[in-house]
Amino acid sequence: MRRAAAGTLVLIVGVAAARVVDADTAAHATTPTYTADARAARTGDGESPFVRRPPGGQGPRRAPAARPSPAVLTERHGAVAAEHPKAAEIGGEILRRGGNAVDAAIATAYAVCVLNASSCGIGGGGFMLIQDASGTVYALDYRETAPALAHRNLYRHDDTVLAELARRGPLAVAVPGEVAGLEAARVRFARLSRAELLAPAIALARDGFPIGAHLAAEIAGNAGALAGTPALARLFLRDDGSPRREGEPVQFPALAATLEAVAAAGADGFYRGSVAAAIAHTVDGSGGILTADDLAKYRPQWRTPLHVRYRGFEVFTMPPPSSGGVLLEMLNVLAHDDLAALGARSPAYLHLLAEAMKDGFADRARWYGDPAFTTVPVAQLTSDAYGRALRARIRPDAVLPPSRYGTAPDSGTTHVSVVDDGGMAVACTTTINTAFGAMVMDEESGVILNNEMDDFAIAPGVPNTFGLIGGEANAVAAGKRPLSSMTPVMARSGSPRAGEPPPELLAVGGSGGPLIISATLQTLLGLIDFGLDARAAVAAPRIHDQWEPARLGVEAGIDEGARAELARRGHDVRVMPFAGAVEAATHRDGRFDAAGDPRKSGGAVTR
């Protein structure tokens, strides 16, 4: 089994008093238009007991050996955490040059999508949570969408469910949203030019860079599948078919040219003209349904952020089709206990945490989907009253039957965090889903395409790559956004003045499929309930329980005595070598702090 790859970016930049902006207000923001042919101008990672290995993978395997984040440089401009040290350095340099959190997030996101090309890229999509200098919080959805020719029976033939078609190959490809989303954020909030923000990524792709630990592990773990895709094999395998190793140089000249087209013409450089035509031709020519018209019609969406109070903090996250509401539901269950008194690694705390996770994932399976296609009762699911009701059902010494979690069941990833000194913050998560996405690459543009169609519920009771089961709310439909585990989060306390960081500001997010939710939750608890700094909170051992399958994954840092006690209470305890990768950036007591997850060789800088 192999963990899926998702890239995550979180940025925090000097934030002021928070105000949520609703989707109607946000919709008036300037968004990119797609009209010109700019081509001539020339732009999960790890293993988990919950993850199914897509065909062609070489698992099982362990995550790359953990490495400490680079030393943090203490200056006044802010903090950046990313899933590659070089990407974090690029974001820090943008802050030093006068860019704000959004500038740094965009430059870091483009850079990490080159450096960790197996995890994210402009062939994918994501979510971005932004807090501006006035304290207003914005939610930007640039999740991929199903092509216009998609339908609910796309992966069925008679009574047979063809699940693998949604996991690998051309039918797994959804309409990418990455470029449109980053451009929408840039137009509304950035200070620096598009060319300045893309220049570092273009240089990396054009001139090359040494393969990092994470990318090397993904190449080795997927060598068989890469060998079956000549375009990818030419980039990531040696002439004898063996995987390229850590430290070997790699270049992406075609991708550099596509990024140059985006730098010159914005979203038009990707969604119209010869880049779009080349991508559509590659997908259509191999049996997929993505068209140039699908690309031309893609638009990001400004949405209303979700918001709860937790232990004196205001906690903000993305609404559906993100799983941010699931994390808030879990917080509301946990809010009624003194977690610090229980102890961070005690069986009592871990049992309570696992039970809260089960409730959240059970409700995710039934209710969550694209709000344009289904009604998600997110206000009820994230209410304090519902959290109290769920907490009252938890037994202190035993698990419940699976049917008792959440509401009654229906019958039928890279992250970057940035904070700055000007009152802004960004938490941004992007992905192409599993490692190397659909294993489909357009060689002319250099774009590796996502396999986000696997995030739909392709049939009742049929799990996706991550073992997640969905319901009718997440069924396949043309133009629909699939439910996502990506959960960027911001939390703040105190009463700051406009244009200055608040007394406490936290930006957190992660990668790893459903592990994102549990890993982000536990990092947030470490920061708020247990008083840890960013690096300690990110590095602390984690657990994961997603309700189905009924297993409690624990990292090796959870001692054997605690594991035995959890098993006595009814948990099916499994040691997992990877529990997601989290990036966190904070501002506390006048100091910036940041941490990239050592589980994925992440990096962090403060400027």
mmCIF file of C-alpha atoms in Angstrom, residues 226 229-238:
data_model
loop_
_atom_site.group_PDB
_atom_site.id
_atom_site.type_symbol
_atom_site.label_atom_id
_atom_site.label_comp_id
_atom_site.label_asym_id
_atom_site.label_seq_id
_atom_site.Cartn_x
_atom_site.Cartn_y
_atom_site.Cartn_z
ATOM 1 C CA LEU A 226 6.136 5.191 -14.474
ATOM 2 C CA THR A 229 4.015 5.901 -19.213
ATOM 3 C CA PRO A 230 6.818 6.828 -21.656
ATOM 4 C CA ALA A 231 6.518 10.585 -21.091
ATOM 5 C CA LEU A 232 6.941 10.164 -17.330
ATOM 6 C CA ALA A 233 9.581 7.459 -17.697
ATOM 7 C CA ARG A 234 11.787 9.816 -19.712
ATOM 8 C CA LEU A 235 11.747 12.304 -16.832
ATOM 9 C CA PHE A 236 11.967 10.088 -13.776
ATOM 10 C CA LEU A 237 13.655 6.826 -14.849
ATOM 11 C CA ARG A 238 17.187 6.199 -16.079
#
